Coordinates of N, CA and C in Angstrom, one line a residue:
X1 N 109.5 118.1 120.3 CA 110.5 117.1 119.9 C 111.9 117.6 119.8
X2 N 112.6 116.9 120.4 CA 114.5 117.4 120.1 C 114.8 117.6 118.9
X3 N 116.3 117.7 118.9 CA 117.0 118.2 117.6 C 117.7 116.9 117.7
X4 N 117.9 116.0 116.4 CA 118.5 114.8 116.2 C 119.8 114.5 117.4
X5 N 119.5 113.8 118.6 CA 120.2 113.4 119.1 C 121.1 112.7 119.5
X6 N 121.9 111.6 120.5 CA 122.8 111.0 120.3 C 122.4 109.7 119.6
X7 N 121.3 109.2 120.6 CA 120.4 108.3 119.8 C 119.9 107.9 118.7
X8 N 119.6 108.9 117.8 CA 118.9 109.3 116.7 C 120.4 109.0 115.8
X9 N 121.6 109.5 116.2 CA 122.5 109.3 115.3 C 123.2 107.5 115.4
X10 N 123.0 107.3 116.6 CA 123.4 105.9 116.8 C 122.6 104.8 116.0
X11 N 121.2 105.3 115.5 CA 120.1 104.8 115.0 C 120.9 104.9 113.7
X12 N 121.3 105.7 113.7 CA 121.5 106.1 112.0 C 122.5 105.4 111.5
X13 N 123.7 105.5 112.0 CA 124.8 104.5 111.8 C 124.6 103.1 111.4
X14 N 123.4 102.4 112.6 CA 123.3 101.1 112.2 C 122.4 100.5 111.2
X15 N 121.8 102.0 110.8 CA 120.8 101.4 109.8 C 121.5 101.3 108.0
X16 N 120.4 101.3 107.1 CA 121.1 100.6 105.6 C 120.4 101.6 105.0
X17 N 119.0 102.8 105.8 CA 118.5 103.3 104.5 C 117.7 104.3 105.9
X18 N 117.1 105.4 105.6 CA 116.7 105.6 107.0 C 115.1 106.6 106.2
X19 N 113.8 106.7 107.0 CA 112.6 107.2 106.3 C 112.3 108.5 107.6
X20 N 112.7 109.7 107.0 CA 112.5 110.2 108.7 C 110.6 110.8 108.5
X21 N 110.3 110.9 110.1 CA 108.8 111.2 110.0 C 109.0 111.9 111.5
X22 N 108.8 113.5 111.0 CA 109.2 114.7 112.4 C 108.4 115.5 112.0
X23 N 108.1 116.6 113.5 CA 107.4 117.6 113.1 C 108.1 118.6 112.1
X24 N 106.9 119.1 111.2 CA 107.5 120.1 110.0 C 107.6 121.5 110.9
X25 N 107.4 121.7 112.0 CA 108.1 123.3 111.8 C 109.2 123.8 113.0
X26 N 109.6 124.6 113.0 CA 110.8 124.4 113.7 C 111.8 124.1 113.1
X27 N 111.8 123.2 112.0 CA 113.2 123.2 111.1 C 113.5 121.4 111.3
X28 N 112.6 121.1 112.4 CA 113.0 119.4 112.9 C 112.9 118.7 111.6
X29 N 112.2 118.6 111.1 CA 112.3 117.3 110.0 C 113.3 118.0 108.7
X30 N 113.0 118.7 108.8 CA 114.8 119.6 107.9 C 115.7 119.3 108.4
X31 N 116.1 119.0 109.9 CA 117.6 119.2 110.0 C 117.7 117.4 110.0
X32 N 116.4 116.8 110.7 CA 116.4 115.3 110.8 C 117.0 114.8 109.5
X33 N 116.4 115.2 108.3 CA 116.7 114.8 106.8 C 117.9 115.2 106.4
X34 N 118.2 116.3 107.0 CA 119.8 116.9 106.3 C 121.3 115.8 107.3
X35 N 120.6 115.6 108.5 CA 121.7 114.8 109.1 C 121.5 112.9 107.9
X36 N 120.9 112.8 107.4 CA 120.4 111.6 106.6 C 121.7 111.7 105.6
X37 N 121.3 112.4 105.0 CA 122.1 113.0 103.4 C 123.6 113.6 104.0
X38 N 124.0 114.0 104.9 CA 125.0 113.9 104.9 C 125.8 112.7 105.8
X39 N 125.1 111.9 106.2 CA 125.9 110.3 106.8 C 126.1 109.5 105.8
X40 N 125.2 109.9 104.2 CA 125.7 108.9 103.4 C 124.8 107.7 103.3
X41 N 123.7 107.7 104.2 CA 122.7 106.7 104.4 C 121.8 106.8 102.9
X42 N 121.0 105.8 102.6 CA 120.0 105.6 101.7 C 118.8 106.9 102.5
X43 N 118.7 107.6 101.3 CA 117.1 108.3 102.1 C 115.9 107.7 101.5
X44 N 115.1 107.2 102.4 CA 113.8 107.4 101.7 C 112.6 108.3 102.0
X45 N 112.5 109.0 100.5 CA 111.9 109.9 101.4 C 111.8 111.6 100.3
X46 N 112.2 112.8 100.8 CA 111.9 114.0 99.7 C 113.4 114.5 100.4
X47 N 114.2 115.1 99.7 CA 115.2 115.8 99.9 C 115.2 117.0 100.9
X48 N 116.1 117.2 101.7 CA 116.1 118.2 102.8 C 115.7 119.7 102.0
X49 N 116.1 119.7 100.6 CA 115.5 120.8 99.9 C 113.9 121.5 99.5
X50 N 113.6 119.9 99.4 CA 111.9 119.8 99.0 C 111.2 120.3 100.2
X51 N 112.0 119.8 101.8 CA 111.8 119.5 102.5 C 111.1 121.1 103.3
X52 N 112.3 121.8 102.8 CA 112.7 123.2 103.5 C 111.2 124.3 102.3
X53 N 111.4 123.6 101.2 CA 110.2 124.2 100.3 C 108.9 124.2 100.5
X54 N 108.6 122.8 101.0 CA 106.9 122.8 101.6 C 106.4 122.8 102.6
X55 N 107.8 122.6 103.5 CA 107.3 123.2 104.9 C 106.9 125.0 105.3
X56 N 107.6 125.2 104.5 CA 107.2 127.0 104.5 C 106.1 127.6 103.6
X57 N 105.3 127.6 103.9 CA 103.8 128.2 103.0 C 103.7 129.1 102.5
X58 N 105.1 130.3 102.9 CA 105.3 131.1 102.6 C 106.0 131.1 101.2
X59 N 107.0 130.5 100.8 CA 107.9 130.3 100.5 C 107.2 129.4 99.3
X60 N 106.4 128.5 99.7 CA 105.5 127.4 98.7 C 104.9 128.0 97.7
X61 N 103.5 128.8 98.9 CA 102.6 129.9 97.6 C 103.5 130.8 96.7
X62 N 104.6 131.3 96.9 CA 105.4 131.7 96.0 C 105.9 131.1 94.8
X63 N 106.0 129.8 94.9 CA 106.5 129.0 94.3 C 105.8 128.6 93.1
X64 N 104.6 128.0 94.2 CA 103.5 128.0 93.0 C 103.0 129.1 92.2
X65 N 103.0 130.0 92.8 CA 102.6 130.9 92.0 C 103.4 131.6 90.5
X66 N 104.0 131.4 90.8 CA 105.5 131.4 89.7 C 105.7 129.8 88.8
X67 N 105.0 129.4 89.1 CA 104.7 127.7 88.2 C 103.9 128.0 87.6
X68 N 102.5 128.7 88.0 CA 100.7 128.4 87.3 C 100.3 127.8 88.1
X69 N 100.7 127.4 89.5 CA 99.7 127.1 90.0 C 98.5 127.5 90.6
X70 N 97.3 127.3 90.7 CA 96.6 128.0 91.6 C 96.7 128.0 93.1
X71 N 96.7 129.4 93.9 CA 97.0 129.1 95.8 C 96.0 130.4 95.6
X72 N 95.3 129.9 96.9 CA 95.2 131.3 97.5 C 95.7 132.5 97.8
X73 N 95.5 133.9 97.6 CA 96.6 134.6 98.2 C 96.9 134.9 99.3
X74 N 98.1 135.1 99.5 CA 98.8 135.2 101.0 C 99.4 136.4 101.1
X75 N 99.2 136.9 102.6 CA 100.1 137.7 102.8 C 100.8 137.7 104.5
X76 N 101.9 138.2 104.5 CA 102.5 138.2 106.1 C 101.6 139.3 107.1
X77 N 101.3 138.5 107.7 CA 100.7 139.6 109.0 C 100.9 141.0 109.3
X78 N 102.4 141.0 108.7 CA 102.5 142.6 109.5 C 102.6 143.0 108.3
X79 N 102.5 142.7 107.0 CA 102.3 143.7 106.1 C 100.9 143.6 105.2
X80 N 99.6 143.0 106.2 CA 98.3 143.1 106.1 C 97.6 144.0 105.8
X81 N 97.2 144.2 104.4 CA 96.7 145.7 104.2 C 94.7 145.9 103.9
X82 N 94.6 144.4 103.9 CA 92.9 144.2 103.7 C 92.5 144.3 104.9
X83 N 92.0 145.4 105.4 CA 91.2 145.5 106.9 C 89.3 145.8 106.8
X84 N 89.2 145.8 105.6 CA 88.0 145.5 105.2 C 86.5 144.5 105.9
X85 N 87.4 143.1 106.2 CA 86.9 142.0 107.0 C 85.7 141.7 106.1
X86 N 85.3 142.1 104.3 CA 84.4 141.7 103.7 C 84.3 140.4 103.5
X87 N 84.9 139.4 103.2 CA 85.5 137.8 104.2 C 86.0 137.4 105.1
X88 N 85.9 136.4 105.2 CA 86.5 135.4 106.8 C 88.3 135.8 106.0
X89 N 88.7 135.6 107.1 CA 90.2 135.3 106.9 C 90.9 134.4 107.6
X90 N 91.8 133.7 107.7 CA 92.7 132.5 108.1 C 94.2 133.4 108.6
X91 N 94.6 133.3 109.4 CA 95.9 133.7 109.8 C 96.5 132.2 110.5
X92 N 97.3 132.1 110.2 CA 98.3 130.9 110.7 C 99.8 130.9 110.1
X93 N 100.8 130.1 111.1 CA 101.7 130.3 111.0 C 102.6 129.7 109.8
X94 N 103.5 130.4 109.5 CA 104.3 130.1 108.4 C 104.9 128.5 108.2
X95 N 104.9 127.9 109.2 CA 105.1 126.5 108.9 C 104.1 125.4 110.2
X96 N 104.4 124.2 110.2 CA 103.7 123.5 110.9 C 102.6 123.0 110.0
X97 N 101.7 122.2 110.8 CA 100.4 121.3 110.7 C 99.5 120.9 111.6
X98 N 98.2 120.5 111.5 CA 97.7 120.3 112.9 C 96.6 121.5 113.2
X99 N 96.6 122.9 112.4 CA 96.0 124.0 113.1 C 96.6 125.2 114.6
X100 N 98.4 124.5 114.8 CA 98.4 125.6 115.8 C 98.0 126.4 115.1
X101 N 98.0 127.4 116.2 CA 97.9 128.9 116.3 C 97.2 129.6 114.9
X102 N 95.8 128.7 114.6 CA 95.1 129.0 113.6 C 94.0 129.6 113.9
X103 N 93.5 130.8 113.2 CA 92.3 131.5 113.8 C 91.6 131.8 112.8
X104 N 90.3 131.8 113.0 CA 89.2 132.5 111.5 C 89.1 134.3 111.9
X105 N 89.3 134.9 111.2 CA 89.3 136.5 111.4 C 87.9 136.9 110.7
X106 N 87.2 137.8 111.3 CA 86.2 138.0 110.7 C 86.0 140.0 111.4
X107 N 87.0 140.5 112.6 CA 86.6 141.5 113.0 C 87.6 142.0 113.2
X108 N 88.0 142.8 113.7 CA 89.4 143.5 114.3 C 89.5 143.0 115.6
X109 N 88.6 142.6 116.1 CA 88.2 141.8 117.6 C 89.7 140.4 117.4
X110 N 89.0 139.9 116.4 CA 89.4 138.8 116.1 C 90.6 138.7 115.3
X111 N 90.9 139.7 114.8 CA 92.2 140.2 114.6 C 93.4 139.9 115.7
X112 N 93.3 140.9 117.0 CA 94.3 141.1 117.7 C 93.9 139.9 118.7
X113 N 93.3 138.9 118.5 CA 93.3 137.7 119.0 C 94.1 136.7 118.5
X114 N 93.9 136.6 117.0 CA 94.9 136.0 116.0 C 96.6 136.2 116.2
X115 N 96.6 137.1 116.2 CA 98.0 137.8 116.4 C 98.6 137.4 118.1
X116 N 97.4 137.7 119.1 CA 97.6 137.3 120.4 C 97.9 135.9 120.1
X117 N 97.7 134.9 119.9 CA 97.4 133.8 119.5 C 99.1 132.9 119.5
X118 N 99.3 133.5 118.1 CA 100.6 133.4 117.4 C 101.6 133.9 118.3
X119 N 101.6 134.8 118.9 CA 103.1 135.4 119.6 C 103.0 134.3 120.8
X120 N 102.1 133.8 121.6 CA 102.2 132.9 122.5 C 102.4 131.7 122.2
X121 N 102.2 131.3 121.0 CA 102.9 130.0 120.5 C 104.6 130.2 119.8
X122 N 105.0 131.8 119.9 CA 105.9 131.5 119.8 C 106.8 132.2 118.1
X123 N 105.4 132.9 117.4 CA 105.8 133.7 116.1 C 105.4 134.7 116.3
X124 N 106.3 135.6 115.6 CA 105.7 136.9 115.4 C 105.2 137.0 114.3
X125 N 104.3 138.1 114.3 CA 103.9 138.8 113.4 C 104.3 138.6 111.6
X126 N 105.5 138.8 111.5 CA 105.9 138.6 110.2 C 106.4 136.8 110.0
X127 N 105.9 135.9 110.9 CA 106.0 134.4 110.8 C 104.6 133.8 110.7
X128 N 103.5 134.8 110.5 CA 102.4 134.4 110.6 C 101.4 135.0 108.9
X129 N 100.8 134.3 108.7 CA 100.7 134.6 107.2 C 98.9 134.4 107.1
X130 N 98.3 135.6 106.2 CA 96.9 135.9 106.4 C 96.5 135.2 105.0
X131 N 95.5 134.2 104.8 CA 94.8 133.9 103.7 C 93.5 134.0 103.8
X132 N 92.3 134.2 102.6 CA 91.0 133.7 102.8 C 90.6 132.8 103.2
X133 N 89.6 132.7 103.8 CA 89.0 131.4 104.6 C 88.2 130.6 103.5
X134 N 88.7 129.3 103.0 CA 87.7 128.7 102.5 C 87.2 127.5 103.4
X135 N 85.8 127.2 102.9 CA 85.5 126.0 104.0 C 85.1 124.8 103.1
X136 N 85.3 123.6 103.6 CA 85.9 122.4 102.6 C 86.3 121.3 104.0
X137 N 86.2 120.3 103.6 CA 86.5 118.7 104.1 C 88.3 118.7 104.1
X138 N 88.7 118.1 105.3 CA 90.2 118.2 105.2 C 90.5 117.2 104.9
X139 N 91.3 117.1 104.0 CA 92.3 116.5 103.3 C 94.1 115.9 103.4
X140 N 94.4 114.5 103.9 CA 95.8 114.5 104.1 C 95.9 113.6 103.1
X141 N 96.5 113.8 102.2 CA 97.1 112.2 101.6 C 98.7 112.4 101.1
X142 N 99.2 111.0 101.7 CA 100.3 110.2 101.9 C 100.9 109.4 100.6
X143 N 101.9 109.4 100.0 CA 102.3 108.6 99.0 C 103.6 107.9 99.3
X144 N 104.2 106.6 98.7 CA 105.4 106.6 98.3 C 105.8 105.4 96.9
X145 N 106.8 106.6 96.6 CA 106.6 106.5 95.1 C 107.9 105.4 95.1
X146 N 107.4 104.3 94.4 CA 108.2 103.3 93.6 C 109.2 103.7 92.5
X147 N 109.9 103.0 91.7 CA 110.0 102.5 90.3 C 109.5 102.3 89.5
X148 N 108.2 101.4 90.2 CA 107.3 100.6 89.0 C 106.0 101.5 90.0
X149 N 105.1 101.5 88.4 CA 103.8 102.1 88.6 C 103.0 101.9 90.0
X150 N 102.5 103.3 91.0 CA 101.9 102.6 91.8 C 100.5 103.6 91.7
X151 N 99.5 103.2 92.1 CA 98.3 103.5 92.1 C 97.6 103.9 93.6
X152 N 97.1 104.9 93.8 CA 96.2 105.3 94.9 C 94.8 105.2 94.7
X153 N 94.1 104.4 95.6 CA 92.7 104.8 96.0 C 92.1 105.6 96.7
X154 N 91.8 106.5 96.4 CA 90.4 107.3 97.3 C 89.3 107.6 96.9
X155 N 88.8 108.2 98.2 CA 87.4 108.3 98.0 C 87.0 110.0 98.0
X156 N 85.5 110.1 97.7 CA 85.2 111.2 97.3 C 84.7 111.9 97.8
X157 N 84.2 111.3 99.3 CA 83.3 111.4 100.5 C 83.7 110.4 101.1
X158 N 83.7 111.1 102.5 CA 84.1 109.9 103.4 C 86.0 110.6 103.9
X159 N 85.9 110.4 105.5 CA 87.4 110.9 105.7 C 88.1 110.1 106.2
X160 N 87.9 108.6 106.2 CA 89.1 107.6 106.3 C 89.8 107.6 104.3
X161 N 90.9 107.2 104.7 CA 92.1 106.7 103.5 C 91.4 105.4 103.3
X162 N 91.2 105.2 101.7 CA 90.9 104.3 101.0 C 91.8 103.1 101.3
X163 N 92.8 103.4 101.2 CA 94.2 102.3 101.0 C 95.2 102.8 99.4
X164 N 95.9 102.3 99.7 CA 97.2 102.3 98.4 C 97.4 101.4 98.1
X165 N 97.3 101.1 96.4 CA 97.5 99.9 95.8 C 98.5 100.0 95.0
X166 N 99.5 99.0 95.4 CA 100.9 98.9 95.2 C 100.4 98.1 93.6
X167 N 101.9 98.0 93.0 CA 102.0 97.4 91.9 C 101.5 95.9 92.2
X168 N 100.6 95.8 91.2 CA 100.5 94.2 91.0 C 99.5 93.8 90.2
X169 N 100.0 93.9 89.0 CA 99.3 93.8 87.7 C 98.4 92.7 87.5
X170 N 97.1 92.8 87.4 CA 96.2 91.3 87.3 C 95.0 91.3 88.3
X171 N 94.7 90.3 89.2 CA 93.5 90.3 89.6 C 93.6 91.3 90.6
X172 N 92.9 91.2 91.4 CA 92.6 91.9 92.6 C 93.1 91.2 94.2
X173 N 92.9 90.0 94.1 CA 93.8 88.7 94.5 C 95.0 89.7 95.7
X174 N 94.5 89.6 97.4 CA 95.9 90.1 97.9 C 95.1 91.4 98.0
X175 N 94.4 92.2 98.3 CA 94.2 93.9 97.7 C 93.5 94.0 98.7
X176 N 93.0 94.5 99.7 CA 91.9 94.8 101.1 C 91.7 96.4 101.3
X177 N 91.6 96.8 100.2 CA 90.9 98.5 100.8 C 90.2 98.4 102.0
X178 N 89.7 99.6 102.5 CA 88.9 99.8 103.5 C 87.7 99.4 103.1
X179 N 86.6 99.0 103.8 CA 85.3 99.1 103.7 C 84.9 100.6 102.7
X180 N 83.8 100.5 101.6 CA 83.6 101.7 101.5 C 81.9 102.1 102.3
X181 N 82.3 103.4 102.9 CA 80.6 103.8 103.6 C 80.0 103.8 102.5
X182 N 78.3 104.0 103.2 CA 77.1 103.7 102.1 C 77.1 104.8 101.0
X183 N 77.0 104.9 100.1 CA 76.8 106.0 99.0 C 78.2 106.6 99.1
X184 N 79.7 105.8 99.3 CA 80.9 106.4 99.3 C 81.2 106.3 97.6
X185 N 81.6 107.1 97.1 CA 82.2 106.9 95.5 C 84.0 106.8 95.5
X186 N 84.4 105.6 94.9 CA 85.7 105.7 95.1 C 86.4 105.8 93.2
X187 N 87.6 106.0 93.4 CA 88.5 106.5 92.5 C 90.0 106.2 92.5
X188 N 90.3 105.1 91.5 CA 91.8 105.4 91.3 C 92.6 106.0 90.7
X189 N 93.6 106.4 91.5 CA 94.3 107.7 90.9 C 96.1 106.7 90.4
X190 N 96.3 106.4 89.0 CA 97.6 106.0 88.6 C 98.0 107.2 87.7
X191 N 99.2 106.7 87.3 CA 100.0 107.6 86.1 C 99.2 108.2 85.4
X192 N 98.4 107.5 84.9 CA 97.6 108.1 83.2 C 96.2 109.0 83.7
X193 N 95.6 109.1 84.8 CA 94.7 109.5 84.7 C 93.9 108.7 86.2
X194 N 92.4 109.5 86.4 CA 92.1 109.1 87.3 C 90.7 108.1 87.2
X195 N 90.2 106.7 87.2 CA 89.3 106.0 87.0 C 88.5 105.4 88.1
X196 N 87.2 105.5 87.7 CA 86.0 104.5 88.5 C 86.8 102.9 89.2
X197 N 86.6 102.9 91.0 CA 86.6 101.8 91.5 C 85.5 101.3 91.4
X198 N 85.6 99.6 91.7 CA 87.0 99.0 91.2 C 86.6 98.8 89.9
X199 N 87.6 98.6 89.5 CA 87.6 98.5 87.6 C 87.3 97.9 87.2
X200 N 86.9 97.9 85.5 CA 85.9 96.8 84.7 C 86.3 95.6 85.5
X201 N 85.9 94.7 85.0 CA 86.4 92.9 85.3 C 87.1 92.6 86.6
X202 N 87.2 93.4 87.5 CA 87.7 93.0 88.8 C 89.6 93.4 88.5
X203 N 90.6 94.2 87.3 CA 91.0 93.7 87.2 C 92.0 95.7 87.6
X204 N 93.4 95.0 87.7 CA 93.9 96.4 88.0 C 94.6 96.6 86.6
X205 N 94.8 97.9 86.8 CA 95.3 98.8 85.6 C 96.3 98.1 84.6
X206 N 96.5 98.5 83.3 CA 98.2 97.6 82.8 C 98.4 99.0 82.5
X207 N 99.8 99.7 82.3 CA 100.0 100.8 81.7 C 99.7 102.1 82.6
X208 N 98.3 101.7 83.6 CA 97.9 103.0 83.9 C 96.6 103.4 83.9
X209 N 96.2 102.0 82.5 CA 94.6 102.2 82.6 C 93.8 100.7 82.7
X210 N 92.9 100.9 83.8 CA 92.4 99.5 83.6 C 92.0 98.6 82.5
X211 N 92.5 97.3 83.0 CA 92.3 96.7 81.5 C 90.1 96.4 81.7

């Protein structure tokens, strides 16, 4: 995908608020967001700073780690010192989504394949970052955050998106989640905590917690 072009700025001019949605690596949806914020446009959306923080995984696990958060540990390719191979290992590139240039490491074989891997899409070595391999159900979820309280459903099994339940205090009235599969368990996630779908009485949350 290009670098915000003539187009893209002509778009921008005539719009009142602008939501950008680009590839994260490469710097595209960084520089997409930074031309936003400085036209003076409404953004909706995470700041070109947030932007530059979660796109780099590098830069992320650091982050969190220095919070309390839990990450797995990471380290850069070329200063990889576990050659052990007593776990799988994940090497992938410092930014992006999707699984480029992602490999499970399990041998030295599969080592200089990984590494082969990565330089042909275009990173070196120290843009490529080695974690443990855990194995698990993949996971994408999307938000956008209001004003007024908004509530997520998902599910607990199962890999379609539940749906997002916008503000609307009272019945259910208007609300069409997805179908749930057979033996699916679903869950709403608001401000206060996370509760059993759908809730007592048919009724949505007040406050955060179902009434």
């Amino acid at each position: 995908m290009a670098r915000p072009d003539a187009r893209a700025r002509a778009c921008l001019e005539r719009a009142d608020a602008a939501w950008v949605i680009a590839p994260e690596f490469d710097h595209i949806l960084f520089d997409f967001a930074q031309r936003v914020e400085r036209s003076g446009r409404r953004r909706i959306g995470p700041t070109s700073d947030a932007i530059r923080l979660t796109s780099d995984k590098w830069m992320l696990g650091d982050h969190w780690k220095r919070h309390g958060v839990p990450t797995p540990e990471t380290q850069r390719a070329d200063r990889f010192s576990d050659r052990t191979w007593e776990t799988p290992w994940i090497v992938k590139p410092i930014d992006g989504a999707g699984s480029t240039a992602t490999t499970i490491v399990r041998n030295a074989h599969d080592w200089q394949r990984a590494i082969r891997r990565g330089i042909e899409a275009g990173y070196t070595s120290a843009r490529l970052l080695v974690q443990p391999w855990y194995s698990g159900t993949a996971c994408s979820i999307s938000g956008l955050r209001l004003r007024a309280p908004c509530f997520r459903l998902f599910s607990a099994a199962g890999e379609r998106p539940a749906g997002l339940v916008l503000p609307a205090f009272g019945s259910l009235t208007g609300i069409h989640p997805t179908p749930a599969a057979e033996g699916e368990r679903r869950f709403l996630c608001s401000p206060e905590g996370v509760f059993p779908w759908p809730p007592p009485a048919g009724r949505l949350p007040s406050r955060g917690r179902p009434r």
